[in-house]
mmCIF file with all atom_site columns, C-alpha atoms and ligand atoms in Angstrom:
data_model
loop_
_atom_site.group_PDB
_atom_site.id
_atom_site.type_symbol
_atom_site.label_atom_id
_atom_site.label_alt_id
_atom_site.label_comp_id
_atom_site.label_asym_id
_atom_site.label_entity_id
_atom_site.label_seq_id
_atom_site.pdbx_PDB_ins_code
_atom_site.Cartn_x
_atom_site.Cartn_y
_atom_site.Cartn_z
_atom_site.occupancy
_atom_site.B_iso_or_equiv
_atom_site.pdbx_formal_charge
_atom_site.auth_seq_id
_atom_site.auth_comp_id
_atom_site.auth_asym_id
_atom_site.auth_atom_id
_atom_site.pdbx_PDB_model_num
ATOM   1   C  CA  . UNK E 1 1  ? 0.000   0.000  0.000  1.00 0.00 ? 1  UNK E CA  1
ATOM   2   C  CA  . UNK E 1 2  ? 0.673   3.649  -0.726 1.00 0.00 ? 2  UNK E CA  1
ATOM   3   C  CA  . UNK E 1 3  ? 0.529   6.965  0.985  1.00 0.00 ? 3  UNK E CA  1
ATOM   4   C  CA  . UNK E 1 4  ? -1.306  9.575  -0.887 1.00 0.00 ? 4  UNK E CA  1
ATOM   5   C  CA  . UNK E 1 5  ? -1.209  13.605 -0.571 1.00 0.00 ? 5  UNK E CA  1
ATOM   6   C  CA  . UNK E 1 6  ? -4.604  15.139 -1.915 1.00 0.00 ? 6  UNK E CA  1
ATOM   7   C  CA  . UNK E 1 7  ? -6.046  18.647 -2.137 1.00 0.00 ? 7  UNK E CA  1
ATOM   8   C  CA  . UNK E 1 8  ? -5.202  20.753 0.790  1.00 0.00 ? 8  UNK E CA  1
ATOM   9   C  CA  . UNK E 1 9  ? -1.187  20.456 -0.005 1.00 0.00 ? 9  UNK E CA  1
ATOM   10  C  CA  . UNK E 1 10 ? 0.245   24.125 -0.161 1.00 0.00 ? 10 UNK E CA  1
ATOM   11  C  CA  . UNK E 1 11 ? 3.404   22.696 -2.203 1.00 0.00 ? 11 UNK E CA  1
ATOM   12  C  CA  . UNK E 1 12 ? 5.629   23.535 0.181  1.00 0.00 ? 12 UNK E CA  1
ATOM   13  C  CA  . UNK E 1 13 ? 8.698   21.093 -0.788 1.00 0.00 ? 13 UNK E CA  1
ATOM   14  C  CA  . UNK E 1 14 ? 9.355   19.684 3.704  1.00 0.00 ? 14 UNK E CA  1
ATOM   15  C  CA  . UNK E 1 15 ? 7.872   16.261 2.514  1.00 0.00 ? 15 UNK E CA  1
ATOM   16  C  CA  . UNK E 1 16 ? 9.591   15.737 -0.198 1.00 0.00 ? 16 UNK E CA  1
ATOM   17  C  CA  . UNK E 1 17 ? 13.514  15.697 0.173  1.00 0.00 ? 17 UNK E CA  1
ATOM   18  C  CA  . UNK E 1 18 ? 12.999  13.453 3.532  1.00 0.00 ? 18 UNK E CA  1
ATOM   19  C  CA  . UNK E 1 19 ? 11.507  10.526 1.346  1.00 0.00 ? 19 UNK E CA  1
ATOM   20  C  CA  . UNK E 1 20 ? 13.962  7.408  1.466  1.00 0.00 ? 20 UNK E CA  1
ATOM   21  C  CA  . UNK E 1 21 ? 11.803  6.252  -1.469 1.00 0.00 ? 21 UNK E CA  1
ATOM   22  C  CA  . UNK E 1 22 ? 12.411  9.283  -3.653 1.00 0.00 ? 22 UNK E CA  1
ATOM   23  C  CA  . UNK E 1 23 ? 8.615   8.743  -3.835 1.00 0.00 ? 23 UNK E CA  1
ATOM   24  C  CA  . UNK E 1 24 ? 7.092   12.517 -3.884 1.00 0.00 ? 24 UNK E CA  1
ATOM   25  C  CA  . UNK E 1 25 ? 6.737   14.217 -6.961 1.00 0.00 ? 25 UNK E CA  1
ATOM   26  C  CA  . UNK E 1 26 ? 6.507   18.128 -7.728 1.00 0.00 ? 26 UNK E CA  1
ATOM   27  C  CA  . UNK E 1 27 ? 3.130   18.304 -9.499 1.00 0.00 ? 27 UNK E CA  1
ATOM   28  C  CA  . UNK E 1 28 ? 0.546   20.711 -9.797 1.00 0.00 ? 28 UNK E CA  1
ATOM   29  C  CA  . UNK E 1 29 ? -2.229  21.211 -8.151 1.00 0.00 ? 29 UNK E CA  1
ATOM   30  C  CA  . UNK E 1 30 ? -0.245  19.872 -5.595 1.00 0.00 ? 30 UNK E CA  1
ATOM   31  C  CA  . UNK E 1 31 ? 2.829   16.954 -4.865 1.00 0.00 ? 31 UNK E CA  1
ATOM   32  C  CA  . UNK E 1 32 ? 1.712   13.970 -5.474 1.00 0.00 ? 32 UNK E CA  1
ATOM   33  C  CA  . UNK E 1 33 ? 3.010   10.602 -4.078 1.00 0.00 ? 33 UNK E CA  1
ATOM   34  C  CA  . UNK E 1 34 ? 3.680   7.757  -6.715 1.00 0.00 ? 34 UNK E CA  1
ATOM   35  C  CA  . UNK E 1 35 ? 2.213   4.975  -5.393 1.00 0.00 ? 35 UNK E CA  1
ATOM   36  C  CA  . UNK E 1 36 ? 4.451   2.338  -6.818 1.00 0.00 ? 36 UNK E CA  1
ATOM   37  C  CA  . UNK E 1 37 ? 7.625   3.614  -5.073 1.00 0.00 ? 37 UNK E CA  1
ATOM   38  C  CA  . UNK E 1 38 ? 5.926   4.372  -1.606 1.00 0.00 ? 38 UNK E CA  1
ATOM   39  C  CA  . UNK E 1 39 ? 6.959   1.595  0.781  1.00 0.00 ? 39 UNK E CA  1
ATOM   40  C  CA  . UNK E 1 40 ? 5.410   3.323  3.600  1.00 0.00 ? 40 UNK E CA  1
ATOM   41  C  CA  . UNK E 1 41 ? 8.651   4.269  4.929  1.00 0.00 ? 41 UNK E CA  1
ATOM   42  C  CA  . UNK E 1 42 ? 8.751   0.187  5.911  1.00 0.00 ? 42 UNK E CA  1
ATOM   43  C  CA  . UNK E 1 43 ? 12.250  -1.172 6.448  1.00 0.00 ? 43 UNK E CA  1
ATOM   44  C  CA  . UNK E 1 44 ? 13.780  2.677  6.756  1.00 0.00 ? 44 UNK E CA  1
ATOM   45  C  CA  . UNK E 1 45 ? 12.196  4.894  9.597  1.00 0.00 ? 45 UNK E CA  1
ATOM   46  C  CA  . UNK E 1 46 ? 9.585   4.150  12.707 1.00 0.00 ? 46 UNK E CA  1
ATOM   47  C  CA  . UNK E 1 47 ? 7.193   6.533  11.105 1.00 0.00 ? 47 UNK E CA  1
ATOM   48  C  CA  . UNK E 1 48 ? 6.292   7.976  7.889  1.00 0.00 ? 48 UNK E CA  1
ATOM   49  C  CA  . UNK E 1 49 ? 9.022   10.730 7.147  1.00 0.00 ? 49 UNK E CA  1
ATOM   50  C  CA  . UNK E 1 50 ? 6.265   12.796 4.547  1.00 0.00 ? 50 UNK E CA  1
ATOM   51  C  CA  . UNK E 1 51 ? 3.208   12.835 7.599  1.00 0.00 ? 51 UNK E CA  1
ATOM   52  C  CA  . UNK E 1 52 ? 6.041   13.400 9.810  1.00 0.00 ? 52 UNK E CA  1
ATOM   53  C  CA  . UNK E 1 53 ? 7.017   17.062 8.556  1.00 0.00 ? 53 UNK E CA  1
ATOM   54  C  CA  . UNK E 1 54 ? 4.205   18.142 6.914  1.00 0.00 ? 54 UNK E CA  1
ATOM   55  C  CA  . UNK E 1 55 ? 2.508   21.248 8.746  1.00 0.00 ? 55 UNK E CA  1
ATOM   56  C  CA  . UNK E 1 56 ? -0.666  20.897 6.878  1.00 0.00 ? 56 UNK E CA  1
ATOM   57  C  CA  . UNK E 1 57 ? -3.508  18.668 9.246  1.00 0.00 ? 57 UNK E CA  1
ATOM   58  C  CA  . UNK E 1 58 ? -5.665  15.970 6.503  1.00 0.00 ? 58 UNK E CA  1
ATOM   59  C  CA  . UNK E 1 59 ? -3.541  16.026 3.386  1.00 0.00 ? 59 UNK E CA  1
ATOM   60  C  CA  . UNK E 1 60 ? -1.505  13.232 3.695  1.00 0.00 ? 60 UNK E CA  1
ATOM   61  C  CA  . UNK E 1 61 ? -3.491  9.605  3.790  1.00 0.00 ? 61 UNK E CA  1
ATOM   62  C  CA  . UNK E 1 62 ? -2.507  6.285  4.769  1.00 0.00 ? 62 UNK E CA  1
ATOM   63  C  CA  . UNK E 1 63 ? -2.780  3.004  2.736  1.00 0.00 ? 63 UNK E CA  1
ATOM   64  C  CA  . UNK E 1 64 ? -6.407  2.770  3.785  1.00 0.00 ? 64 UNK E CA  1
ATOM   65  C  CA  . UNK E 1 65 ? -7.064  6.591  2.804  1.00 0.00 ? 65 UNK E CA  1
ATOM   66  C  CA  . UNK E 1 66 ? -7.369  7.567  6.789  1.00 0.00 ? 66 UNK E CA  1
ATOM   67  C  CA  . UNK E 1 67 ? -5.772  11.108 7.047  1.00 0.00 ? 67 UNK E CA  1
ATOM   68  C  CA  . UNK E 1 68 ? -2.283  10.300 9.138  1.00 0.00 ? 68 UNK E CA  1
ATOM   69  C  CA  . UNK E 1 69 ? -2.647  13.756 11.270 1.00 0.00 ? 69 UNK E CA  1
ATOM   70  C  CA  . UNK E 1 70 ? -5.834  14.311 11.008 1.00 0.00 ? 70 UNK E CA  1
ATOM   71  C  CA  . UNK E 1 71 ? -8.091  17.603 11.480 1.00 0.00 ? 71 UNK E CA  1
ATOM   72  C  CA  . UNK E 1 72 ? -6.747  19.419 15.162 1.00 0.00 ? 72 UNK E CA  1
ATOM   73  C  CA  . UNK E 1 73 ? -3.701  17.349 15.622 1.00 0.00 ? 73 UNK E CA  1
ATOM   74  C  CA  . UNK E 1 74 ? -1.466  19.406 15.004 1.00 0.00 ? 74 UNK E CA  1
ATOM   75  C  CA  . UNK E 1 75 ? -2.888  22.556 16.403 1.00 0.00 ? 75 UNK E CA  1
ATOM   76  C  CA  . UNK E 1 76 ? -4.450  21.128 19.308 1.00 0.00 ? 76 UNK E CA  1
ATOM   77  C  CA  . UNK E 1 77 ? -7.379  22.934 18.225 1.00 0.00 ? 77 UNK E CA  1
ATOM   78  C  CA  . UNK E 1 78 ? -10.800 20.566 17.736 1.00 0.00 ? 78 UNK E CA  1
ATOM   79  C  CA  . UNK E 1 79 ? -12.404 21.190 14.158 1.00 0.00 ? 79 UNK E CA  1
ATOM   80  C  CA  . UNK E 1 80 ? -16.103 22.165 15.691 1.00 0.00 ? 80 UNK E CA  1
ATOM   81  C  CA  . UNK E 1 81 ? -14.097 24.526 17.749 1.00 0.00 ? 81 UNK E CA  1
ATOM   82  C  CA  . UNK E 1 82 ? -12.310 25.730 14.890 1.00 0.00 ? 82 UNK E CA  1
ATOM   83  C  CA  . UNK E 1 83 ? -15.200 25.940 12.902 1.00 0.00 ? 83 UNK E CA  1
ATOM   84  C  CA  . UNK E 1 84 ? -16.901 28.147 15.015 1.00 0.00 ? 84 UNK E CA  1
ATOM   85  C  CA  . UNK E 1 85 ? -14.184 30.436 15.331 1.00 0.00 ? 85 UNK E CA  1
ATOM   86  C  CA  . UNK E 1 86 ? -13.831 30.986 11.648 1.00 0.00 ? 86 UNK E CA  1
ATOM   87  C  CA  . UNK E 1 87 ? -17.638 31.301 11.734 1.00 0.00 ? 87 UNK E CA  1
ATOM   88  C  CA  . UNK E 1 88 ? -17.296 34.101 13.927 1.00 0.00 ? 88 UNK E CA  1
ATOM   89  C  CA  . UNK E 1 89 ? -13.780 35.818 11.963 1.00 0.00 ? 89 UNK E CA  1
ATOM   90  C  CA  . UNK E 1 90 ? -15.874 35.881 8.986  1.00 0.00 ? 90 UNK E CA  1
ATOM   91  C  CA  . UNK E 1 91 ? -18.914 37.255 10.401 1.00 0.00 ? 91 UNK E CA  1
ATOM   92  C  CA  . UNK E 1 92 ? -17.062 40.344 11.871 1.00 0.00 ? 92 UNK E CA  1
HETATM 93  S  S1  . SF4 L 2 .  ? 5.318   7.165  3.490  1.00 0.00 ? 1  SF4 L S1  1
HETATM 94  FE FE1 . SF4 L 2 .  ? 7.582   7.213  3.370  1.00 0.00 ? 1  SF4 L FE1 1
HETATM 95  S  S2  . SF4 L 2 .  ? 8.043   6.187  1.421  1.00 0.00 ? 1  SF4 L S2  1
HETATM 96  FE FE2 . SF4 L 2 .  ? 5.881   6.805  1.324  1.00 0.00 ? 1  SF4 L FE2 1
HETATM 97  S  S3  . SF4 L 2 .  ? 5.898   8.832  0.366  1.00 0.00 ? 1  SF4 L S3  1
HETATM 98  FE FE3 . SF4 L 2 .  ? 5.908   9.151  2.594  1.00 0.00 ? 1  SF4 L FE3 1
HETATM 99  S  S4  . SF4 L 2 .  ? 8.095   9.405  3.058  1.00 0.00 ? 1  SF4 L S4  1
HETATM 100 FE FE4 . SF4 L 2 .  ? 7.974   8.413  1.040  1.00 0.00 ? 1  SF4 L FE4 1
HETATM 101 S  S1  . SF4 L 2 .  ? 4.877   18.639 3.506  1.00 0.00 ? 2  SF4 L S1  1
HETATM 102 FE FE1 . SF4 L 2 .  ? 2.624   18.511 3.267  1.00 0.00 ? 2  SF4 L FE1 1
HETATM 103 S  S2  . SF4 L 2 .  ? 2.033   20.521 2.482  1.00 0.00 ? 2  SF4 L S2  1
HETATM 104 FE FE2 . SF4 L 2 .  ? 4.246   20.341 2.188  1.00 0.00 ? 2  SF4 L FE2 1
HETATM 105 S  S3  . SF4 L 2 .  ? 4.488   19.529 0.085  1.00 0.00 ? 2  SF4 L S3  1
HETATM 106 FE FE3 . SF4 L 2 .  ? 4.459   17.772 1.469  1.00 0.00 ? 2  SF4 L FE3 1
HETATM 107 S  S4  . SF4 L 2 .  ? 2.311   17.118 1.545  1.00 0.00 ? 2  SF4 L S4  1
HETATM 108 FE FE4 . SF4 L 2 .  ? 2.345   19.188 0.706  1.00 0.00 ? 2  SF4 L FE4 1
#
């Protein structure tokens, strides 16, 4: 199985150089992970070195598409909360 970046990625090049796979790709919209080289870091690190940097929460999926930091773990902030926050930014 395969990691897999998706929309949400602001390009911002962390992930890619830390790959022992040399599996991240520059693309546009946004990187892109080639499957077929992914080994899930297996065999070379403890955890996945691309979820491991990246600063942007949901982008990066696991083999079974489950978002590896998922929506408030890395700001510590829970997504209701944070929706109702930008509820109230925007309504200023
Ligand atoms: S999980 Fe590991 S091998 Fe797969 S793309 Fe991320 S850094 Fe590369
Ligand atoms: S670290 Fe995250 S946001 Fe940056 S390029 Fe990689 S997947 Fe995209």
């Amino acid at each position: 199985m395969a990691f897999k970046i998706i929309e949400g990625c602001v390009n911002c090049w962390a992930c890619l150089p830390l790959c022992p796979s040399e599996a991240i790709r520059e693309a546009l919209p946004h990187f892109m992970i080639d499957a077929r080289a992914c080994t899930e870091c297996e065999g070379d690190f403890a955890d996945p070195q691309c979820a491991s940097i990246c600063p942007i929460e949901g982008v990066i999926l696991d083999g079974l598409g489950v978002p590896v930091n998922p929506p408030g773990s890395l700001t510590g902030i829970p997504p209701d909360r944070w929706a109702e926050i930008r509820t109230q930014i925007q309504a200023r």
